[in-house]
mmCIF file with all atom_site columns, C-alpha atoms in Angstrom:
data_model
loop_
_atom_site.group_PDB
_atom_site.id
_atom_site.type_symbol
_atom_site.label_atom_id
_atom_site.label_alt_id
_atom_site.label_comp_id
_atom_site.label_asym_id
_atom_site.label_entity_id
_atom_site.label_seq_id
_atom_site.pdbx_PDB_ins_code
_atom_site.Cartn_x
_atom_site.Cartn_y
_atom_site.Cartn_z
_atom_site.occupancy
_atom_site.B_iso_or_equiv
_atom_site.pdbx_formal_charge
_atom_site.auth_seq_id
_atom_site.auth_comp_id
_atom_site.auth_asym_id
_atom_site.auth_atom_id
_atom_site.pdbx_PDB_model_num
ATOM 1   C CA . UNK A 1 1   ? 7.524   8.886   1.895   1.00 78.00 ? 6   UNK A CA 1
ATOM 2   C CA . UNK A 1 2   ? 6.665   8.938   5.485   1.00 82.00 ? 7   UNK A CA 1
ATOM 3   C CA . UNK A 1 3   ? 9.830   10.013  6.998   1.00 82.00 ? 8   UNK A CA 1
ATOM 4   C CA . UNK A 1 4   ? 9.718   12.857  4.517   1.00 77.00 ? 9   UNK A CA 1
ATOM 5   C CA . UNK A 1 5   ? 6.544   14.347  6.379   1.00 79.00 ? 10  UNK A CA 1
ATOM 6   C CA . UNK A 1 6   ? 4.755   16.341  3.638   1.00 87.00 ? 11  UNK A CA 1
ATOM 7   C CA . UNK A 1 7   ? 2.366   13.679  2.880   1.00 83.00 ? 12  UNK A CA 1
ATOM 8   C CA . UNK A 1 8   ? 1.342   9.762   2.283   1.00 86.00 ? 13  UNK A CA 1
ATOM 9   C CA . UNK A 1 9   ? -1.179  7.741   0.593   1.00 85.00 ? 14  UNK A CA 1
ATOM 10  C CA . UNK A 1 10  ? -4.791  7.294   1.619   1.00 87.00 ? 15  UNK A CA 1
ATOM 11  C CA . UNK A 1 11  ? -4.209  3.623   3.145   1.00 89.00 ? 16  UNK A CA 1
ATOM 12  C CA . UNK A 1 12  ? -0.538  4.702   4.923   1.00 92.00 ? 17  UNK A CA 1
ATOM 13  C CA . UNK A 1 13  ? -2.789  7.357   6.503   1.00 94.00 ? 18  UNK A CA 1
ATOM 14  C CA . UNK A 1 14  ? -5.185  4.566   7.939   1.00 95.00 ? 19  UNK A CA 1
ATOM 15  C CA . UNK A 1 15  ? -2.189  2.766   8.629   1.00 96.00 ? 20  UNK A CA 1
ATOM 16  C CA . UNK A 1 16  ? -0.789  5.518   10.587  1.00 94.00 ? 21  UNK A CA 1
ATOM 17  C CA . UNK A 1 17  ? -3.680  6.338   12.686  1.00 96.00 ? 22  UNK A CA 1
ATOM 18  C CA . UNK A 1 18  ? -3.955  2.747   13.680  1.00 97.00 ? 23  UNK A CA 1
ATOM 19  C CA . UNK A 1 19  ? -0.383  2.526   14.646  1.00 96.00 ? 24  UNK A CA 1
ATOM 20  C CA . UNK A 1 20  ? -0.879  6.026   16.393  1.00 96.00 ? 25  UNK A CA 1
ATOM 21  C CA . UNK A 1 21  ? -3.926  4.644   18.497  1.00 98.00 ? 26  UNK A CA 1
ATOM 22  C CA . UNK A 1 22  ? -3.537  1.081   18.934  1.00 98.00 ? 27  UNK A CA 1
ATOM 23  C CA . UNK A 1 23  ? -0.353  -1.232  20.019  1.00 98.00 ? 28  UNK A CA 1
ATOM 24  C CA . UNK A 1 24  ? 0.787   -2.119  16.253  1.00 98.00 ? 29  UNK A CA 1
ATOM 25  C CA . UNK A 1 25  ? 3.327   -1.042  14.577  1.00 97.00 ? 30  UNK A CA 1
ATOM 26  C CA . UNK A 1 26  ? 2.970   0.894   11.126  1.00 96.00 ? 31  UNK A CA 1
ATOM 27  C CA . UNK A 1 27  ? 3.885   -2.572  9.625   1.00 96.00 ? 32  UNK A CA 1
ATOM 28  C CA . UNK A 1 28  ? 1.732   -4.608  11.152  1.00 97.00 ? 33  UNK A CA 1
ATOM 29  C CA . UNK A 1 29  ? -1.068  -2.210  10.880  1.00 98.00 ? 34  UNK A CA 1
ATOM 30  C CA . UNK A 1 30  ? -0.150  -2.330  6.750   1.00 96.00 ? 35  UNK A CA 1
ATOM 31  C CA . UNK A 1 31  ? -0.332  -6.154  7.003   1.00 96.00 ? 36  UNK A CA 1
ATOM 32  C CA . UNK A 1 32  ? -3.432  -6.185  9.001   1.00 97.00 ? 37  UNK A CA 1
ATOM 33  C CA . UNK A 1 33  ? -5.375  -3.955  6.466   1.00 97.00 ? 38  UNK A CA 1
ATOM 34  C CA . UNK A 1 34  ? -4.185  -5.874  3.441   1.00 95.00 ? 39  UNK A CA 1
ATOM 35  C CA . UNK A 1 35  ? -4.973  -9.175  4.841   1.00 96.00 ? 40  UNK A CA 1
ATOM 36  C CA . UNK A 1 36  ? -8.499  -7.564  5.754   1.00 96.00 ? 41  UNK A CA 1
ATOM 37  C CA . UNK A 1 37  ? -9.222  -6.195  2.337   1.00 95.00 ? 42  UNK A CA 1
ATOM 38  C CA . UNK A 1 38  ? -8.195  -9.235  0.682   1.00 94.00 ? 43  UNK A CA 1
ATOM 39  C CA . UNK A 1 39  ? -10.920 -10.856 2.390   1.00 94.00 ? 44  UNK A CA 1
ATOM 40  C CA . UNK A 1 40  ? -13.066 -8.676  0.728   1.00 93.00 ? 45  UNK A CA 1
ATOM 41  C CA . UNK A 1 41  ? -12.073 -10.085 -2.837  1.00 92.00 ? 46  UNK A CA 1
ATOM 42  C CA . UNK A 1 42  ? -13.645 -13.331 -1.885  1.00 91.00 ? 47  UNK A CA 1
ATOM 43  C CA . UNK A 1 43  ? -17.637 -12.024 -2.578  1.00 91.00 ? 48  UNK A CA 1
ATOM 44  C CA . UNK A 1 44  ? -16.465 -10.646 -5.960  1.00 90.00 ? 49  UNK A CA 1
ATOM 45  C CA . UNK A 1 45  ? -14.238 -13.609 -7.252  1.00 87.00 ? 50  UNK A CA 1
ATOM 46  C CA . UNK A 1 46  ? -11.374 -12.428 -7.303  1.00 88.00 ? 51  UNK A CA 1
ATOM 47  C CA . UNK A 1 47  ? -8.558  -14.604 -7.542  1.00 89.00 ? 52  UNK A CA 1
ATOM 48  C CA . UNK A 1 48  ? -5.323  -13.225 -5.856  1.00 90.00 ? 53  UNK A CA 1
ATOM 49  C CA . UNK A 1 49  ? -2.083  -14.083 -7.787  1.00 88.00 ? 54  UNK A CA 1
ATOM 50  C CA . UNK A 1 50  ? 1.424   -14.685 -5.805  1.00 89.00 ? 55  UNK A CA 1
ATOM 51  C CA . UNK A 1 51  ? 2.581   -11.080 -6.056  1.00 86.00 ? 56  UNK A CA 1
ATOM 52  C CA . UNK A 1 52  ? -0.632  -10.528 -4.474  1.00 89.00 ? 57  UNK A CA 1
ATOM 53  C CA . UNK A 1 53  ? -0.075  -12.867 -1.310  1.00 91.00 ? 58  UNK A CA 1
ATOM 54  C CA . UNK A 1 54  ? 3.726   -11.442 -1.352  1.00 90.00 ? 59  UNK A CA 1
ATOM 55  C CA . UNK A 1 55  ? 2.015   -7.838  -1.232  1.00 89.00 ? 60  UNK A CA 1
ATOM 56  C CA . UNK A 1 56  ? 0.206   -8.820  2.185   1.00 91.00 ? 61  UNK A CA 1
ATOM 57  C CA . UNK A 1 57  ? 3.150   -10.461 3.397   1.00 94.00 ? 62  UNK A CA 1
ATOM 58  C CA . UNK A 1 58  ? 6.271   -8.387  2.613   1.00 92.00 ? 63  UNK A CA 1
ATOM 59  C CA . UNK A 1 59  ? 4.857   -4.113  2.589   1.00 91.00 ? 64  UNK A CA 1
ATOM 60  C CA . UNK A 1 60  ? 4.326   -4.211  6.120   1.00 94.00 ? 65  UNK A CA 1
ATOM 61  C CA . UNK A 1 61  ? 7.856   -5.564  6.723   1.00 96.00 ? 66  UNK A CA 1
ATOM 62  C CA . UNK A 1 62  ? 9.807   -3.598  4.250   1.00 92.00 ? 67  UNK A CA 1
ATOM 63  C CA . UNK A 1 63  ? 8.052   -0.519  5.236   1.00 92.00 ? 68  UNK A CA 1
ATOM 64  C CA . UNK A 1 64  ? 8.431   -1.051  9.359   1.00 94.00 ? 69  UNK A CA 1
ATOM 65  C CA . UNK A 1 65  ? 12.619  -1.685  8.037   1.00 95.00 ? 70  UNK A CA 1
ATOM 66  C CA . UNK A 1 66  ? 12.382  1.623   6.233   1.00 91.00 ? 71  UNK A CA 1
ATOM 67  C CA . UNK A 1 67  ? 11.153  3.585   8.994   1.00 91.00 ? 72  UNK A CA 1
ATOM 68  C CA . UNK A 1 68  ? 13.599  2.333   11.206  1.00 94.00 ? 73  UNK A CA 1
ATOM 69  C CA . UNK A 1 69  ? 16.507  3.021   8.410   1.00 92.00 ? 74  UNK A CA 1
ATOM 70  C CA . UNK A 1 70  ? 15.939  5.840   7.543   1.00 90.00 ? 75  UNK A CA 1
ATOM 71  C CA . UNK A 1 71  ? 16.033  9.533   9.810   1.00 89.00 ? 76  UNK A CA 1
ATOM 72  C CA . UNK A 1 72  ? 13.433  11.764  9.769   1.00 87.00 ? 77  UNK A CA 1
ATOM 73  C CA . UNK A 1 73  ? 14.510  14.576  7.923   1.00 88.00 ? 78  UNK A CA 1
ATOM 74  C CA . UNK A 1 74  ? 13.554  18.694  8.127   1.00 89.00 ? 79  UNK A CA 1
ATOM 75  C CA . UNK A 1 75  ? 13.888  21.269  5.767   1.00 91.00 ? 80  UNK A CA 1
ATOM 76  C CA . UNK A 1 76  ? 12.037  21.237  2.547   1.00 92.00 ? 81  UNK A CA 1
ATOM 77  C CA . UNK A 1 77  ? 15.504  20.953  0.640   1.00 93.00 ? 82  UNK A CA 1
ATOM 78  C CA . UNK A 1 78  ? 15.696  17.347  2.558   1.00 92.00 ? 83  UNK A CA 1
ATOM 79  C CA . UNK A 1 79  ? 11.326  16.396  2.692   1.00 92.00 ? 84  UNK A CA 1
ATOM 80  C CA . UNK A 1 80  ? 11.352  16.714  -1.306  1.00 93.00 ? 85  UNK A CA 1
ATOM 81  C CA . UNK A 1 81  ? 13.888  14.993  -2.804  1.00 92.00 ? 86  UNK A CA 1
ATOM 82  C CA . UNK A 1 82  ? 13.290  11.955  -0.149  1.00 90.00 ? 87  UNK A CA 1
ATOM 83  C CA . UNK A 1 83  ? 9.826   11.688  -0.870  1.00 91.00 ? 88  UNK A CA 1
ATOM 84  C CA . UNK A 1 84  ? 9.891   11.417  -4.949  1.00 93.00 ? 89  UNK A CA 1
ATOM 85  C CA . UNK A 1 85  ? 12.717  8.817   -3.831  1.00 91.00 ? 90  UNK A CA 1
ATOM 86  C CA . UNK A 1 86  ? 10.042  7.132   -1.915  1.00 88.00 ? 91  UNK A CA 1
ATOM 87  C CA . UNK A 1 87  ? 7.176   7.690   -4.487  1.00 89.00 ? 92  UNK A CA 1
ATOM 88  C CA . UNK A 1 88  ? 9.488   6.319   -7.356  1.00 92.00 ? 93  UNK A CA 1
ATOM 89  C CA . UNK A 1 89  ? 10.473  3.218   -5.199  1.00 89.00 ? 94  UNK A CA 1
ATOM 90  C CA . UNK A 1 90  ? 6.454   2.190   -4.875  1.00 83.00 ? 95  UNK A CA 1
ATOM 91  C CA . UNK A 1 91  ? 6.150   2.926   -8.594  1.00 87.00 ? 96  UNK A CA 1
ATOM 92  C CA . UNK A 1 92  ? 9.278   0.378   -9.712  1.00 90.00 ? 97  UNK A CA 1
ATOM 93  C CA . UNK A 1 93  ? 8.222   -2.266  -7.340  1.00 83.00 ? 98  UNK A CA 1
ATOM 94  C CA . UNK A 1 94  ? 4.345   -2.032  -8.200  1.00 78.00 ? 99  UNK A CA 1
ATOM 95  C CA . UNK A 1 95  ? 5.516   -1.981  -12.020 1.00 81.00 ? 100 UNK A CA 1
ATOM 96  C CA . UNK A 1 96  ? 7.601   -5.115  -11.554 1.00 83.00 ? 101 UNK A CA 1
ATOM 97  C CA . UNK A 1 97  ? 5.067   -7.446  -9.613  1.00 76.00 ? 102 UNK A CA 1
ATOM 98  C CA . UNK A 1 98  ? 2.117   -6.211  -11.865 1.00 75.00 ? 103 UNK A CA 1
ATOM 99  C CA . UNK A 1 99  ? 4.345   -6.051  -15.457 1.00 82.00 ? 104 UNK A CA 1
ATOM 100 C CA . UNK A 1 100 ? 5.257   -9.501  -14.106 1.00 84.00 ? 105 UNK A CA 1
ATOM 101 C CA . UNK A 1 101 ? 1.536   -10.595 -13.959 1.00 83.00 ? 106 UNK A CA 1
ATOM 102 C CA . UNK A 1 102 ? 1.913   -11.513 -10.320 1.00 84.00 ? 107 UNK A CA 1
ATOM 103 C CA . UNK A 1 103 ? -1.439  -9.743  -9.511  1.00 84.00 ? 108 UNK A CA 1
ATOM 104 C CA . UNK A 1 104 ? -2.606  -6.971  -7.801  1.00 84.00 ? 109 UNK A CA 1
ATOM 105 C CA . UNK A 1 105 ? -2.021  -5.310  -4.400  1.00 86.00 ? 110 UNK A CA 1
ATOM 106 C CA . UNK A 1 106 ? -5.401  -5.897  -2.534  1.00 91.00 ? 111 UNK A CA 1
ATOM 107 C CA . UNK A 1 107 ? -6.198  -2.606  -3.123  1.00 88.00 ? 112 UNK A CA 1
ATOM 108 C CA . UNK A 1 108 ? -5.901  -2.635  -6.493  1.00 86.00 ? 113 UNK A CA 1
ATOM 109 C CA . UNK A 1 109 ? -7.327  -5.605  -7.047  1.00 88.00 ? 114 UNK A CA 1
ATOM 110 C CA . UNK A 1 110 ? -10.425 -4.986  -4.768  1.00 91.00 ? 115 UNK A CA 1
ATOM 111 C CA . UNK A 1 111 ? -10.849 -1.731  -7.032  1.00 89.00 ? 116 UNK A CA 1
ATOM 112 C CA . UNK A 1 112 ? -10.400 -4.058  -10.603 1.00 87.00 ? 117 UNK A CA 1
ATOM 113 C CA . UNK A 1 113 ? -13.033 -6.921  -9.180  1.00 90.00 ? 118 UNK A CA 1
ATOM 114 C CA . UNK A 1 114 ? -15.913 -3.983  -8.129  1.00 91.00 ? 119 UNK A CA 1
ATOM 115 C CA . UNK A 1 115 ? -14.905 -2.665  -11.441 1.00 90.00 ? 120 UNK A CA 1
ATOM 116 C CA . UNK A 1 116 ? -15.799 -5.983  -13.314 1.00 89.00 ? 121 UNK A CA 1
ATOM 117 C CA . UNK A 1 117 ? -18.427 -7.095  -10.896 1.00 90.00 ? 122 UNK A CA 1
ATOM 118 C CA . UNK A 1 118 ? -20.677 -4.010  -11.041 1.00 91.00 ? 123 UNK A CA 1
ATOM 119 C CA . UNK A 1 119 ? -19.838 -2.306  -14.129 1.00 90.00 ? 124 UNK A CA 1
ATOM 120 C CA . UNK A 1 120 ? -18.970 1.267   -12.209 1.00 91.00 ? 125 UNK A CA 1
ATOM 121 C CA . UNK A 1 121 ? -16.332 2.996   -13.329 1.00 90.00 ? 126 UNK A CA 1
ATOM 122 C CA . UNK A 1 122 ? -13.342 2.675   -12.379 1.00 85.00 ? 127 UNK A CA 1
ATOM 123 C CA . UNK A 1 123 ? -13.192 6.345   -11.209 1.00 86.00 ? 128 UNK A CA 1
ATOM 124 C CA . UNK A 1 124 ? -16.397 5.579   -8.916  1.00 89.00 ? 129 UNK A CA 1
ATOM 125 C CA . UNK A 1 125 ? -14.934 2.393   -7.645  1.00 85.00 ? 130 UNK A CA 1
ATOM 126 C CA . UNK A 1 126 ? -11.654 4.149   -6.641  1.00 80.00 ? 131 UNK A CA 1
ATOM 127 C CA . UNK A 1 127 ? -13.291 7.042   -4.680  1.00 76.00 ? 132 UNK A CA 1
#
């Protein structure tokens, strides 16, 4: 999705700018963040599951690989289709590890543990 250059999710823009302004790499930076917001699931009891511990370990890696595989590419005709690739790649792999009942993403599971902590909708939680 980022080599396709019309857009990215909220925490792969985070991870960009740190990789933009600081020494890390886009996969490190990815690693660094999810290993930090884990962290955060300690004060709300969440328990992190092995597809969560695999998340922290193995995005930053497999994303830093794609990067480097893949060429940038120009020209709507080219930015579309490899973005919806990208978009349904996160969707398979996030459908396996959570249909598999691996746990959460960090993200994710920070979101579900304010969710059940404070009662907020999830909608609140999220933003």
């Amino acid at each position: 999705m980022i080599r396709a250059a019309i857009g990215v999710a909220p925490w792969d823009v985070l991870s960009q700018g740190i990789a933009l302004q600081t020494p890390l790499s886009f996969g490190v930076a990815t690693n660094v963040i999810g290993a930090l917001v884990l962290l955060l699931w300690w004060p709300i009891r969440q328990k992190p599951g092995l597809g969560t511990v695999l998340n922290v370990m193995l995005i930053g890696p497999s994303a830093q690989f794609g990067l480097w595989l893949l060429p940038e590419v120009q020209g709507l005709a080219w930015q579309i289709p490899m973005y919806l690739c990208g978009l349904l790649l996160v969707a398979l792999a996030t459908g396996l590890y959570i249909g598999a009942r691996l746990g959460p993403g960090p993200r994710d599971g920070l979101m579900t543990g304010l969710h059940a902590r404070s009662g907020w909708p999830i909608w609140i939680v999220r933003s």
